[in-house]
XYZ file of C-alpha atoms in Angstrom:
747
model
C 13.063 12.141 36.497
C 11.458 8.704 36.539
C 8.023 7.787 35.250
C 6.569 6.561 38.524
C 3.634 8.928 38.157
C 2.272 7.152 35.084
C -0.601 4.851 35.959
C -2.952 2.602 34.069
C -2.655 -0.752 32.301
C 0.370 -0.568 30.027
C 1.080 -3.093 27.257
C 4.065 -5.288 28.041
C 6.563 -4.006 25.488
C 9.786 -4.095 27.520
C 10.650 -7.715 28.507
C 13.618 -8.435 30.765
C 16.834 -6.935 29.415
C 20.258 -6.496 30.923
C 20.184 -3.400 33.086
C 17.298 -1.227 34.262
C 15.501 1.248 32.028
C 14.088 4.646 32.931
C 11.509 5.750 30.363
C 9.607 8.976 30.921
C 6.352 10.206 29.440
C 6.388 14.004 29.026
C 2.764 14.656 29.957
C 2.894 18.082 31.650
C 4.461 21.506 31.263
C 6.767 20.721 34.169
C 8.137 17.616 32.455
C 8.460 19.534 29.190
C 10.564 22.161 31.005
C 12.667 19.373 32.525
C 13.199 17.862 29.062
C 14.235 21.204 27.622
C 16.725 21.680 30.465
C 18.154 18.213 29.906
C 18.681 18.861 26.187
C 20.138 22.305 26.837
C 22.668 20.876 29.266
C 23.966 18.266 26.839
C 27.138 19.177 24.897
C 27.113 19.869 21.178
C 27.335 16.755 18.963
C 26.017 14.467 21.692
C 24.526 11.325 20.137
C 20.756 11.059 20.583
C 18.588 8.166 19.434
C 15.283 9.227 17.904
C 12.119 7.381 16.885
C 8.792 8.797 15.691
C 5.366 7.248 16.017
C 3.227 8.398 13.097
C -0.295 8.198 11.720
C 1.015 6.185 8.759
C 4.098 5.508 6.714
C 3.908 8.278 4.120
C 5.163 11.639 5.351
C 3.372 13.601 2.605
C -0.016 12.587 3.977
C 0.782 11.482 7.537
C 2.127 13.260 10.618
C 4.156 12.611 13.750
C 2.093 11.402 16.729
C 4.912 11.354 19.248
C 8.709 11.243 19.477
C 11.042 9.090 21.523
C 14.459 10.525 22.468
C 17.338 8.730 24.187
C 20.633 10.322 25.239
C 21.957 7.570 27.517
C 21.675 3.793 27.672
C 18.431 2.780 29.341
C 17.131 6.332 29.498
C 14.540 7.799 27.110
C 11.622 10.198 26.993
C 8.448 10.281 24.957
C 7.181 13.630 23.706
C 3.496 13.298 22.623
C 2.174 15.421 19.777
C -1.122 14.164 18.305
C -2.537 11.678 20.783
C -6.234 11.844 21.546
C -5.417 13.005 25.084
C -2.963 15.664 23.874
C -5.151 18.477 25.226
C -4.535 17.325 28.811
C -0.786 18.011 28.693
C -0.788 21.827 28.342
C 1.500 22.002 25.331
C 1.304 21.314 21.601
C 2.821 22.091 18.214
C 4.668 25.288 19.118
C 6.401 23.776 22.136
C 7.237 20.498 20.352
C 8.644 22.387 17.399
C 11.028 24.209 19.744
C 12.224 20.860 21.076
C 12.876 19.673 17.491
C 14.912 22.795 16.842
C 17.033 22.044 19.912
C 17.960 18.726 18.329
C 19.720 20.338 15.389
C 22.976 20.724 17.339
C 23.174 17.023 18.207
C 24.130 13.895 16.277
C 20.746 12.325 15.670
C 20.676 8.585 15.010
C 17.576 6.704 13.879
C 16.770 3.323 12.401
C 15.899 4.500 8.855
C 16.882 8.107 9.149
C 15.295 9.375 5.937
C 11.887 8.234 7.179
C 12.186 9.913 10.573
C 13.824 13.143 9.404
C 11.295 13.497 6.563
C 8.477 13.291 9.123
C 10.271 15.843 11.313
C 10.408 18.246 8.380
C 6.808 17.612 7.258
C 5.271 17.915 10.722
C 7.421 20.547 12.401
C 9.196 22.282 9.540
C 12.548 21.372 11.054
C 15.267 19.818 8.818
C 17.451 17.739 11.118
C 21.006 17.119 9.907
C 21.593 13.499 8.952
C 24.296 11.968 11.107
C 23.935 8.192 10.855
C 21.471 5.359 10.387
C 21.561 2.066 12.298
C 19.762 0.297 9.467
C 22.610 1.355 7.162
C 25.216 0.159 9.667
C 23.407 -3.143 10.082
C 23.255 -3.691 6.308
C 26.947 -3.030 5.874
C 27.711 -5.558 8.628
C 25.068 -8.023 7.401
C 23.241 -7.824 10.713
C 19.469 -8.079 11.171
C 17.688 -5.385 9.166
C 14.973 -4.685 11.732
C 15.530 -3.008 15.050
C 13.615 -5.851 16.726
C 16.047 -8.343 15.233
C 19.013 -6.324 16.456
C 17.520 -6.140 19.974
C 17.110 -9.900 20.125
C 20.450 -10.854 18.548
C 22.718 -8.268 20.120
C 21.178 -7.344 23.469
C 19.527 -10.525 24.705
C 16.108 -8.889 24.413
C 13.056 -11.124 24.392
C 10.928 -11.001 21.269
C 9.766 -7.376 21.166
C 6.113 -6.528 20.715
C 5.661 -5.178 17.180
C 3.587 -2.082 16.474
C 0.814 -4.077 14.854
C 0.637 -6.351 17.901
C 0.497 -3.358 20.209
C -2.322 -1.811 18.182
C -4.171 -5.117 18.264
C -3.895 -5.130 22.080
C -5.353 -1.646 22.205
C -8.047 -1.721 19.483
C -8.567 -5.348 18.496
C -7.390 -7.460 15.628
C -9.181 -5.355 13.006
C -7.684 -2.059 14.146
C -6.436 -1.183 10.687
C -9.698 -1.745 8.865
C -11.413 0.219 11.662
C -9.258 3.220 10.734
C -7.236 3.324 13.924
C -3.770 4.887 13.977
C -1.286 5.765 16.685
C -3.111 9.056 17.170
C -6.154 7.152 18.501
C -4.108 5.735 21.392
C -3.459 7.427 24.708
C 0.099 8.685 25.057
C 0.717 6.407 28.026
C -0.201 3.404 25.852
C 2.577 4.001 23.323
C 5.351 5.730 25.196
C 7.172 2.587 26.429
C 7.200 1.156 22.904
C 8.647 4.307 21.362
C 11.146 4.916 24.146
C 12.388 1.354 23.775
C 13.061 1.864 20.045
C 14.894 5.158 20.600
C 16.975 3.638 23.393
C 18.047 0.525 21.515
C 18.624 2.432 18.302
C 21.230 4.469 20.145
C 22.722 1.353 21.744
C 22.952 -0.325 18.326
C 24.798 2.720 16.973
C 27.521 2.470 19.602
C 27.790 -1.286 19.041
C 27.931 -1.245 15.226
C 29.764 2.009 14.438
C 33.151 0.869 15.838
C 32.828 -2.409 13.918
C 32.348 -0.509 10.677
C 35.150 1.940 11.371
C 37.508 -0.902 12.286
C 37.267 -2.180 8.719
C 39.110 0.078 6.244
C 36.828 -0.955 3.387
C 33.564 -0.758 5.327
C 34.622 2.591 6.783
C 35.089 4.011 3.281
C 31.809 2.524 2.089
C 29.999 3.912 5.109
C 31.403 7.364 4.467
C 29.998 7.259 0.933
C 26.622 5.814 1.942
C 25.962 8.189 4.829
C 26.772 11.233 2.678
C 24.403 10.031 -0.021
C 21.472 10.014 2.444
C 20.853 13.800 2.360
C 20.612 13.618 -1.440
C 18.095 10.765 -1.157
C 15.993 12.728 1.334
C 16.084 15.733 -0.982
C 14.729 13.680 -3.909
C 12.064 12.021 -1.791
C 10.789 15.251 -0.288
C 10.844 17.517 -3.294
C 9.004 15.135 -5.603
C 8.694 15.022 -9.359
C 6.319 17.313 -11.343
C 3.743 15.659 -13.581
C 1.222 16.705 -16.184
C -1.927 15.743 -14.282
C -4.556 17.105 -16.735
C -3.021 15.214 -19.614
C -2.787 12.039 -17.519
C -6.502 12.216 -16.771
C -7.441 12.612 -20.440
C -5.058 9.969 -21.734
C -6.256 7.415 -19.169
C -9.548 7.073 -21.011
C -7.813 6.690 -24.365
C -5.492 4.065 -22.958
C -8.442 2.065 -21.635
C -9.907 1.921 -25.139
C -6.483 1.014 -26.533
C -6.003 -1.819 -24.039
C -9.419 -3.289 -24.861
C -8.494 -3.401 -28.535
C -5.143 -5.062 -27.791
C -6.903 -7.675 -25.646
C -9.193 -8.558 -28.556
C -6.120 -8.944 -30.749
C -4.538 -11.318 -28.228
C -7.654 -13.470 -28.258
C -7.203 -13.924 -31.995
C -3.575 -14.937 -31.589
C -4.461 -17.339 -28.749
C -6.963 -19.398 -30.766
C -6.003 -23.076 -30.916
C -7.767 -26.479 -30.752
C -7.819 -26.364 -26.937
C -8.963 -22.746 -26.862
C -11.102 -22.138 -29.980
C -12.383 -18.750 -28.782
C -8.926 -17.647 -27.695
C -10.259 -16.168 -24.446
C -7.889 -16.227 -21.461
C -7.143 -14.031 -18.468
C -3.842 -12.259 -19.164
C -3.547 -11.456 -15.429
C -3.626 -15.134 -14.484
C -0.094 -16.568 -14.448
C -1.332 -20.201 -14.573
C -3.593 -19.468 -17.563
C -0.850 -17.559 -19.381
C 1.686 -20.310 -18.696
C -0.635 -23.033 -19.933
C -1.522 -21.102 -23.075
C 2.003 -20.099 -24.061
C 4.026 -23.158 -23.135
C 1.541 -26.056 -23.366
C -0.993 -25.063 -25.995
C 1.128 -22.855 -28.258
C 4.469 -24.548 -27.594
C 6.625 -21.484 -26.913
C 10.108 -22.343 -25.592
C 10.542 -22.391 -21.809
C 13.364 -19.994 -20.873
C 12.898 -19.655 -17.127
C 10.988 -21.377 -14.330
C 9.540 -20.029 -11.113
C 11.831 -20.512 -8.108
C 8.906 -21.490 -5.898
C 6.775 -23.716 -8.153
C 9.161 -24.544 -11.024
C 6.323 -23.612 -13.398
C 7.386 -22.057 -16.708
C 7.862 -18.294 -16.269
C 6.255 -15.666 -18.481
C 8.079 -12.754 -16.814
C 8.800 -9.500 -18.585
C 12.388 -10.681 -19.253
C 11.131 -13.883 -20.831
C 8.570 -12.120 -22.990
C 11.236 -9.639 -24.139
C 13.366 -12.514 -25.343
C 10.403 -14.202 -27.105
C 8.695 -11.175 -28.637
C 10.876 -11.105 -31.771
C 9.712 -14.553 -32.893
C 6.253 -14.888 -31.307
C 3.665 -12.113 -31.846
C 1.523 -13.183 -28.883
C 4.509 -12.712 -26.556
C 4.996 -9.207 -27.915
C 1.329 -8.336 -27.514
C 1.120 -9.801 -24.002
C 4.217 -7.871 -22.931
C 2.753 -4.649 -24.336
C -0.668 -5.295 -22.746
C 0.967 -5.809 -19.332
C 3.009 -2.641 -19.697
C -0.006 -0.621 -20.768
C -2.240 -2.011 -18.009
C 0.359 -1.175 -15.378
C 0.921 2.262 -16.884
C -2.834 2.890 -17.034
C -3.374 1.951 -13.389
C -0.263 3.671 -12.009
C 0.786 6.529 -14.214
C -2.214 7.643 -16.281
C -5.239 7.148 -14.048
C -3.185 6.805 -10.846
C -1.091 9.982 -10.940
C -3.887 12.369 -9.944
C -4.558 10.360 -6.767
C -0.865 10.197 -5.900
C 0.162 13.820 -6.438
C 0.559 16.447 -3.761
C -0.960 19.926 -3.950
C 1.913 21.172 -6.096
C 1.205 18.552 -8.730
C 4.251 16.492 -7.765
C 4.482 12.775 -7.055
C 6.870 11.259 -4.583
C 8.725 8.020 -4.165
C 10.636 6.486 -1.274
C 14.165 5.921 -2.548
C 16.278 3.547 -0.451
C 19.951 3.948 -1.340
C 20.813 0.452 -0.035
C 17.473 -1.194 -0.705
C 19.020 -4.001 -2.763
C 21.570 -6.444 -1.306
C 24.059 -5.288 -3.918
C 23.827 -1.702 -2.685
C 21.682 -0.520 -5.597
C 18.854 1.953 -5.080
C 15.299 0.809 -4.832
C 12.140 2.880 -5.207
C 8.672 2.341 -3.842
C 5.709 3.684 -1.937
C 4.240 3.527 1.518
C 0.718 2.753 2.575
C -1.282 5.553 4.161
C -4.853 5.980 5.288
C -7.033 8.089 2.987
C -8.427 10.917 5.091
C -12.018 11.876 4.323
C -14.398 14.532 5.552
C -16.703 11.996 7.190
C -14.695 8.875 7.914
C -16.641 5.668 7.929
C -14.829 3.081 10.072
C -16.275 0.285 7.925
C -14.984 1.793 4.696
C -11.577 3.121 5.662
C -9.368 3.106 2.572
C -5.620 2.631 2.515
C -3.593 3.546 -0.536
C 0.013 3.360 -1.654
C 0.821 7.018 -2.137
C 4.438 6.779 -3.169
C 5.278 5.387 -6.617
C 8.022 3.100 -7.859
C 9.685 5.559 -10.210
C 12.418 3.129 -11.182
C 9.879 0.972 -12.985
C 8.129 3.445 -15.301
C 7.665 1.451 -18.481
C 7.794 2.663 -22.055
C 4.063 2.102 -22.347
C 1.767 4.819 -23.544
C -1.113 5.857 -25.749
C -0.992 5.589 -29.525
C -4.496 6.546 -30.458
C -5.895 7.782 -33.750
C -9.596 8.456 -34.002
C -12.446 10.095 -32.186
C -13.472 9.365 -28.609
C -15.533 11.046 -25.939
C -13.325 11.490 -22.899
C -14.630 12.291 -19.428
C -11.770 12.584 -16.911
C -12.725 11.598 -13.366
C -10.966 13.440 -10.578
C -10.792 12.022 -7.043
C -12.377 13.807 -4.126
C -9.941 12.622 -1.483
C -6.943 14.774 -0.533
C -4.137 15.359 -1.266
C -5.729 16.893 -4.347
C -3.893 19.126 -6.825
C -5.537 22.183 -8.277
C -6.959 21.040 -11.630
C -8.767 24.223 -12.560
C -8.414 24.871 -16.260
C -8.256 21.185 -17.146
C -10.200 21.899 -20.315
C -8.221 25.006 -21.269
C -6.290 23.311 -24.045
C -4.498 26.395 -25.264
C -2.546 26.514 -21.999
C -2.309 22.785 -21.430
C 1.423 22.025 -21.374
C 2.630 18.623 -22.439
C 6.021 17.808 -23.870
C 5.342 14.719 -25.914
C 1.886 15.221 -27.368
C 1.978 14.583 -31.097
C -1.216 15.895 -32.660
C -2.017 15.054 -36.263
C -4.694 17.425 -37.656
C -7.856 15.618 -38.785
C -8.672 15.349 -42.505
C -9.820 18.474 -44.383
C -13.562 18.990 -44.706
C -15.391 19.414 -48.020
C -14.894 23.192 -47.922
C -11.133 22.785 -47.695
C -10.973 23.876 -44.083
C -9.830 21.707 -41.254
C -12.534 20.051 -39.183
C -12.710 21.189 -35.583
C -10.017 19.329 -33.677
C -11.279 20.145 -30.171
C -14.740 20.405 -28.757
C -14.920 21.173 -25.060
C -18.387 20.825 -23.558
C -18.593 21.396 -19.792
C -18.245 17.785 -18.710
C -16.427 16.010 -21.526
C -13.943 16.377 -24.337
C -14.289 15.097 -27.877
C -10.879 14.119 -29.199
C -10.330 13.795 -32.937
C -6.571 13.642 -33.262
C -3.603 11.361 -32.893
C -2.197 10.947 -29.426
C 1.275 9.403 -29.215
C 2.368 9.729 -25.605
C 4.576 7.537 -23.442
C 4.257 7.271 -19.670
C 7.560 9.058 -19.054
C 6.296 12.024 -21.040
C 3.853 12.748 -18.227
C 6.800 13.664 -16.015
C 7.577 17.202 -17.066
C 9.748 20.209 -16.381
C 7.676 23.217 -15.223
C 7.871 26.426 -17.243
C 11.271 28.040 -16.823
C 12.985 24.745 -16.101
C 14.594 21.976 -18.226
C 14.753 18.281 -17.485
C 18.370 17.046 -17.536
C 19.079 13.317 -17.651
C 22.538 11.807 -17.132
C 23.086 8.083 -17.644
C 26.198 5.969 -17.042
C 26.685 4.195 -20.371
C 26.790 0.377 -20.016
C 28.543 0.740 -16.675
C 28.226 -2.917 -15.680
C 29.733 -4.156 -18.956
C 32.558 -1.592 -18.667
C 33.271 -2.819 -15.160
C 33.258 -6.431 -16.391
C 35.962 -5.486 -18.890
C 37.921 -3.478 -16.325
C 37.884 -5.978 -13.475
C 38.595 -8.979 -15.694
C 41.170 -7.062 -17.777
C 39.936 -8.893 -20.857
C 41.877 -7.344 -23.760
C 39.215 -7.822 -26.439
C 36.630 -6.021 -24.327
C 39.027 -3.282 -23.263
C 40.029 -2.628 -26.867
C 36.421 -2.613 -28.038
C 35.280 -0.096 -25.449
C 38.290 2.114 -25.960
C 37.571 2.155 -29.679
C 34.096 3.539 -28.955
C 31.999 0.371 -29.483
C 29.236 -0.783 -27.146
C 28.987 -4.182 -25.496
C 26.195 -5.575 -27.672
C 28.252 -4.815 -30.783
C 31.306 -6.427 -29.160
C 29.253 -9.543 -28.378
C 27.891 -9.683 -31.931
C 31.426 -9.501 -33.283
C 32.543 -12.367 -31.056
C 29.472 -14.537 -31.491
C 29.022 -14.088 -35.219
C 32.662 -13.812 -36.188
C 32.276 -10.362 -37.753
C 34.963 -7.642 -37.447
C 33.949 -5.018 -34.870
C 33.843 -2.200 -37.395
C 31.503 -4.141 -39.712
C 28.758 -5.181 -37.263
C 25.345 -4.133 -38.649
C 22.326 -2.918 -36.692
C 20.625 -6.302 -37.116
C 23.749 -8.141 -35.966
C 24.027 -5.885 -32.923
C 20.431 -6.838 -32.037
C 21.473 -10.491 -32.099
C 24.381 -9.655 -29.839
C 21.959 -8.055 -27.384
C 19.797 -11.181 -27.479
C 22.816 -13.334 -26.665
C 23.744 -11.078 -23.758
C 20.240 -11.429 -22.321
C 20.370 -15.215 -22.672
C 23.802 -15.615 -21.161
C 23.075 -13.090 -18.428
C 20.226 -15.311 -17.208
C 22.358 -18.428 -17.268
C 21.152 -19.660 -20.643
C 22.984 -22.338 -22.593
C 23.037 -23.403 -26.247
C 19.362 -24.508 -26.152
C 18.131 -21.066 -25.115
C 20.412 -19.226 -27.552
C 19.326 -21.512 -30.393
C 15.629 -20.857 -29.739
C 16.098 -17.102 -29.477
C 18.135 -16.796 -32.674
C 16.321 -19.458 -34.670
C 19.447 -21.585 -35.268
C 20.295 -25.204 -34.496
C 21.533 -26.222 -31.062
C 24.789 -27.482 -32.587
C 25.402 -24.116 -34.277
C 24.564 -22.250 -31.071
C 26.979 -24.466 -29.109
C 29.704 -23.953 -31.647
C 29.273 -20.179 -31.636
C 29.183 -20.042 -27.808
C 32.434 -22.022 -27.644
C 33.917 -19.601 -30.129
C 32.567 -16.717 -28.051
C 34.005 -17.894 -24.728
C 37.318 -18.868 -26.292
C 37.916 -15.186 -27.009
C 37.076 -14.216 -23.409
C 39.279 -16.395 -21.176
C 39.716 -13.700 -18.477
C 35.956 -13.166 -18.229
C 35.608 -16.905 -17.666
C 38.377 -16.810 -15.064
C 36.717 -13.931 -13.211
C 33.390 -15.792 -13.142
C 35.149 -18.917 -11.922
C 36.832 -16.881 -9.204
C 33.444 -15.486 -8.062
C 32.020 -18.983 -7.927
C 34.960 -20.442 -6.010
C 34.902 -17.593 -3.488
C 31.185 -18.171 -2.945
C 31.685 -21.922 -2.442
C 34.771 -21.706 -0.197
C 34.254 -18.448 1.674
C 30.440 -18.354 1.454
C 30.509 -14.751 0.260
C 30.905 -12.286 -2.599
C 32.555 -8.888 -2.436
C 32.540 -5.745 -4.559
C 35.684 -3.853 -5.521
C 34.976 -1.441 -2.669
C 34.382 -4.155 -0.080
C 30.608 -4.593 0.169
C 30.094 -8.195 1.262
C 27.177 -10.498 0.545
C 27.122 -13.823 2.381
C 25.584 -17.051 1.049
C 24.438 -20.331 2.495
C 24.669 -23.713 0.721
C 22.467 -26.203 2.552
C 23.558 -29.853 2.120
C 20.385 -30.818 0.275
C 20.375 -27.868 -2.126
C 19.390 -28.639 -5.729
C 21.814 -27.945 -8.546
C 19.481 -25.253 -9.928
C 19.385 -23.426 -6.589
C 23.178 -23.724 -6.251
C 23.771 -22.363 -9.739
C 21.394 -19.471 -8.991
C 23.474 -18.506 -5.958
C 26.681 -18.696 -7.972
C 25.197 -16.314 -10.536
C 24.170 -13.989 -7.711
C 27.761 -14.057 -6.414
C 29.196 -12.946 -9.757
C 26.435 -10.383 -10.264
C 27.147 -8.927 -6.825
C 30.727 -8.211 -7.834
C 29.691 -6.351 -10.988
C 26.317 -4.802 -10.012
C 27.452 -3.814 -6.522
C 30.580 -2.124 -7.824
C 28.452 -0.291 -10.410
C 26.191 0.961 -7.615
C 29.195 2.258 -5.721
C 30.606 4.039 -8.762
C 27.217 5.719 -9.226
C 27.151 6.879 -5.602
C 30.645 8.291 -5.868
C 29.348 10.152 -8.909
C 26.403 11.483 -6.892
C 28.713 12.932 -4.269
C 30.845 14.493 -6.995
C 27.738 16.016 -8.637
C 26.725 17.506 -5.291
C 30.118 19.120 -4.946
C 30.373 20.367 -8.537
C 26.890 21.910 -8.523
C 27.168 23.848 -5.247
C 27.533 27.184 -7.116
C 24.228 26.391 -8.816
C 22.420 25.069 -5.737
C 19.484 27.456 -6.196
C 19.150 26.611 -9.871
C 19.150 22.791 -9.747
C 16.692 20.309 -8.177
C 17.591 16.690 -7.695
C 14.702 14.541 -8.960
C 15.383 10.859 -9.508
C 17.882 8.034 -9.362
C 16.838 5.309 -11.791
C 19.230 2.359 -12.226
C 22.350 4.020 -13.675
C 20.696 7.389 -14.286
C 20.320 10.674 -12.425
C 17.664 13.235 -13.280
C 17.535 16.953 -12.431
C 15.505 20.070 -13.022
C 17.730 22.956 -14.155
C 16.697 26.569 -14.675
C 16.650 27.364 -18.368
C 19.282 30.079 -18.156
C 22.064 27.818 -16.793
C 21.416 24.518 -18.548
C 24.489 24.747 -20.777
C 26.621 25.660 -17.767
C 25.344 22.835 -15.583
C 25.433 19.949 -18.076
C 29.232 19.709 -18.475
C 29.603 19.813 -14.704
C 27.129 16.932 -14.310
C 28.922 14.927 -16.981
C 32.374 15.486 -15.528
C 31.168 14.670 -11.988
C 29.409 11.430 -12.990
C 32.425 10.266 -14.964
C 34.190 9.095 -11.819
C 37.939 8.720 -12.438
C 39.115 5.090 -12.510
C 42.577 3.501 -12.834
C 44.293 3.978 -16.169
C 44.059 0.286 -17.036
C 40.250 0.345 -16.657
C 37.676 1.351 -19.248
C 36.709 4.956 -18.610
C 33.312 5.684 -17.060
C 31.168 7.491 -19.628
C 28.065 9.565 -18.796
C 25.633 10.435 -21.583
C 23.674 13.603 -20.863
C 20.516 14.855 -22.559
C 18.003 17.597 -21.848
C 14.487 18.601 -22.794
C 11.009 19.485 -21.565
C 10.153 16.038 -20.145
C 11.664 12.768 -18.931
C 10.966 10.650 -22.014
C 13.924 9.970 -24.291
C 12.244 11.338 -27.402
C 11.628 14.624 -25.575
C 15.343 14.960 -24.957
C 18.211 16.387 -26.965
C 21.558 14.669 -26.562
C 24.312 16.968 -25.368
C 27.151 16.691 -27.854
C 30.504 16.725 -26.099
C 32.532 19.778 -27.224
C 36.192 19.566 -28.103
C 37.246 21.449 -24.994
C 35.648 18.935 -22.617
C 37.955 16.619 -20.687
C 37.101 14.273 -17.799
C 38.934 14.470 -14.517
C 42.252 12.556 -14.484
C 42.888 9.500 -12.350
C 44.834 10.408 -9.182
C 44.094 7.407 -6.982
C 40.993 6.251 -5.095
C 41.835 8.586 -2.240
C 41.056 11.519 -4.503
C 37.787 10.141 -5.901
C 35.752 11.069 -2.817
C 35.180 14.820 -3.198
C 37.256 17.003 -0.925
C 34.200 19.081 -0.105
C 32.305 16.183 1.448
C 32.183 16.705 5.192
C 33.369 13.505 6.906
C 30.577 13.762 9.433
C 30.293 9.995 9.741
C 33.379 9.865 11.952
C 32.816 9.305 15.674
């Protein structure tokens, strides 16, 4: 069936391409019946390209407007769902849901499959199996990340019209501020655009998949990555429970605390050029001028763009031990971010179950590491005002939750303010303190009164709360396990340093790790000339400082400033340090030479990252790329080890599937909710699964597991490894991928 019946002025979204296209708008019951017959006639496991148009980018708050489906090159249909002319078509949610259910027997391919399948589940209640993702394939092959880029590079397509350009054609340049979404368009105005994306997504799949499978290393990587996607979708969709009432109360206390810290910074900032000490801590130019020009703090990094001295979190962390204002500024930034995002921001980000969501991307970083973030969505109100349409980032970056918090002792009148805009959790009982659950609240009773009885600690008038107690709460303590559940956290211990020792085969590092020492202690021993078994806590801290400096390309000058020693002494100690690590130096030199000669870096499992060295590149820019090349080898391999561990965890926990919820992936850490009754059964399985077997001449992968009522470390109890525990033995890489993983990524 062609689309000759569609009339009207259509935006030009399909420039000349090789071959004709036949795109159909399903705008009647007859066409819907035809579509159903077409899908029914297709064989099982047929590959179908899918693309959703949505009201926004956040599936929790947005919905599908229409769906493009393609089952042959150049052929696609558009199934409308929420367009403003939807009532004219004679079908709606029930009929569209049945079409989505028909799709479950096919191999569905999308460009960012977690996004599209999450919307399918949220709008229609249909969980489509994940088959493959053209964005994932493109990233493995280092092809353009966007579907538009793929269309231009691979298919000779002219520059495609982007969604924002199409909306501007329909509603004007200010369509977004006017509150317009895809749902405000007529179906015939969007169907070509969506059909095009579904069609070329499918074409890209058949172009890229054979290229990936032709490479033994990329094929194995792809198998791991595509099987991780269902776990990522599970974490994104389920969300993480939070203590919203406590967040609302603590937000006011944190505001008071931040104001006091700001006054303290003004005192520390006083100097002849700034007698009152006043500066804007949010202004990077003002902070840079104050710290590095007026106060003379050492310059450790510079901005890549402007070459101005950097006052990044990493820099402040290295300076805070010797410069109080650096420590206070770092803490103020952390607290301000935590206040905005996690204390006052959580209530506006949570769903109706009191859970917050993130958008994990399992290959968001070039190295293959996870990233976490949010998506912008329109705030829906009862009486929308086009001139005041608000957009908000609903998802949170849950990989960047700082250690900031409230440490408040005194009395304050707290009036929590709850938003009126949905999604809004049920906050009834916010003042019922007897039932208010919070894992990390440390309450110190107020002083005794004259009669020997304690003064009243809580007063709860209707609209406010008088607090006279000590609050000591970190941001991570707001992320809690609900009653009947326990938060279990499993972290790969110093995985990147262990891989550095393993890949380089540096004997000193191998011996140190095998003897049970950590990398900072090993560094302290090398740098300070102290036997490993005699390194003190203070000396270990110096070793950690050296690792930070060297990790960011620092030389003797930086190390000397951080440790308060002379440059000559720092140079001598660094020479002594590197002399004991010749194989580490050789591995780094190998990474640099490969980058220069082959213009690439590669992980142990074959993930490639390409580089470009323009003729007029500065030495600083060149050195930065060389560090990236070496980091890719170590960090990328660490990311792959973690993903192998995730697949093993999934396999090992299948008997407990109804008793475990996947929550988070944060750097080298996995977090779960586990029902109280099976915690001690589940923990050893998680530990064994995450401790991915590695060759016998490598340092063993070690997972440290703890459990408790909340995410924060001090709410957790470390699981002590019993004598009977033993990790899985090494039997070759072919046995590392769990047998139970279905190889559904094969063509």
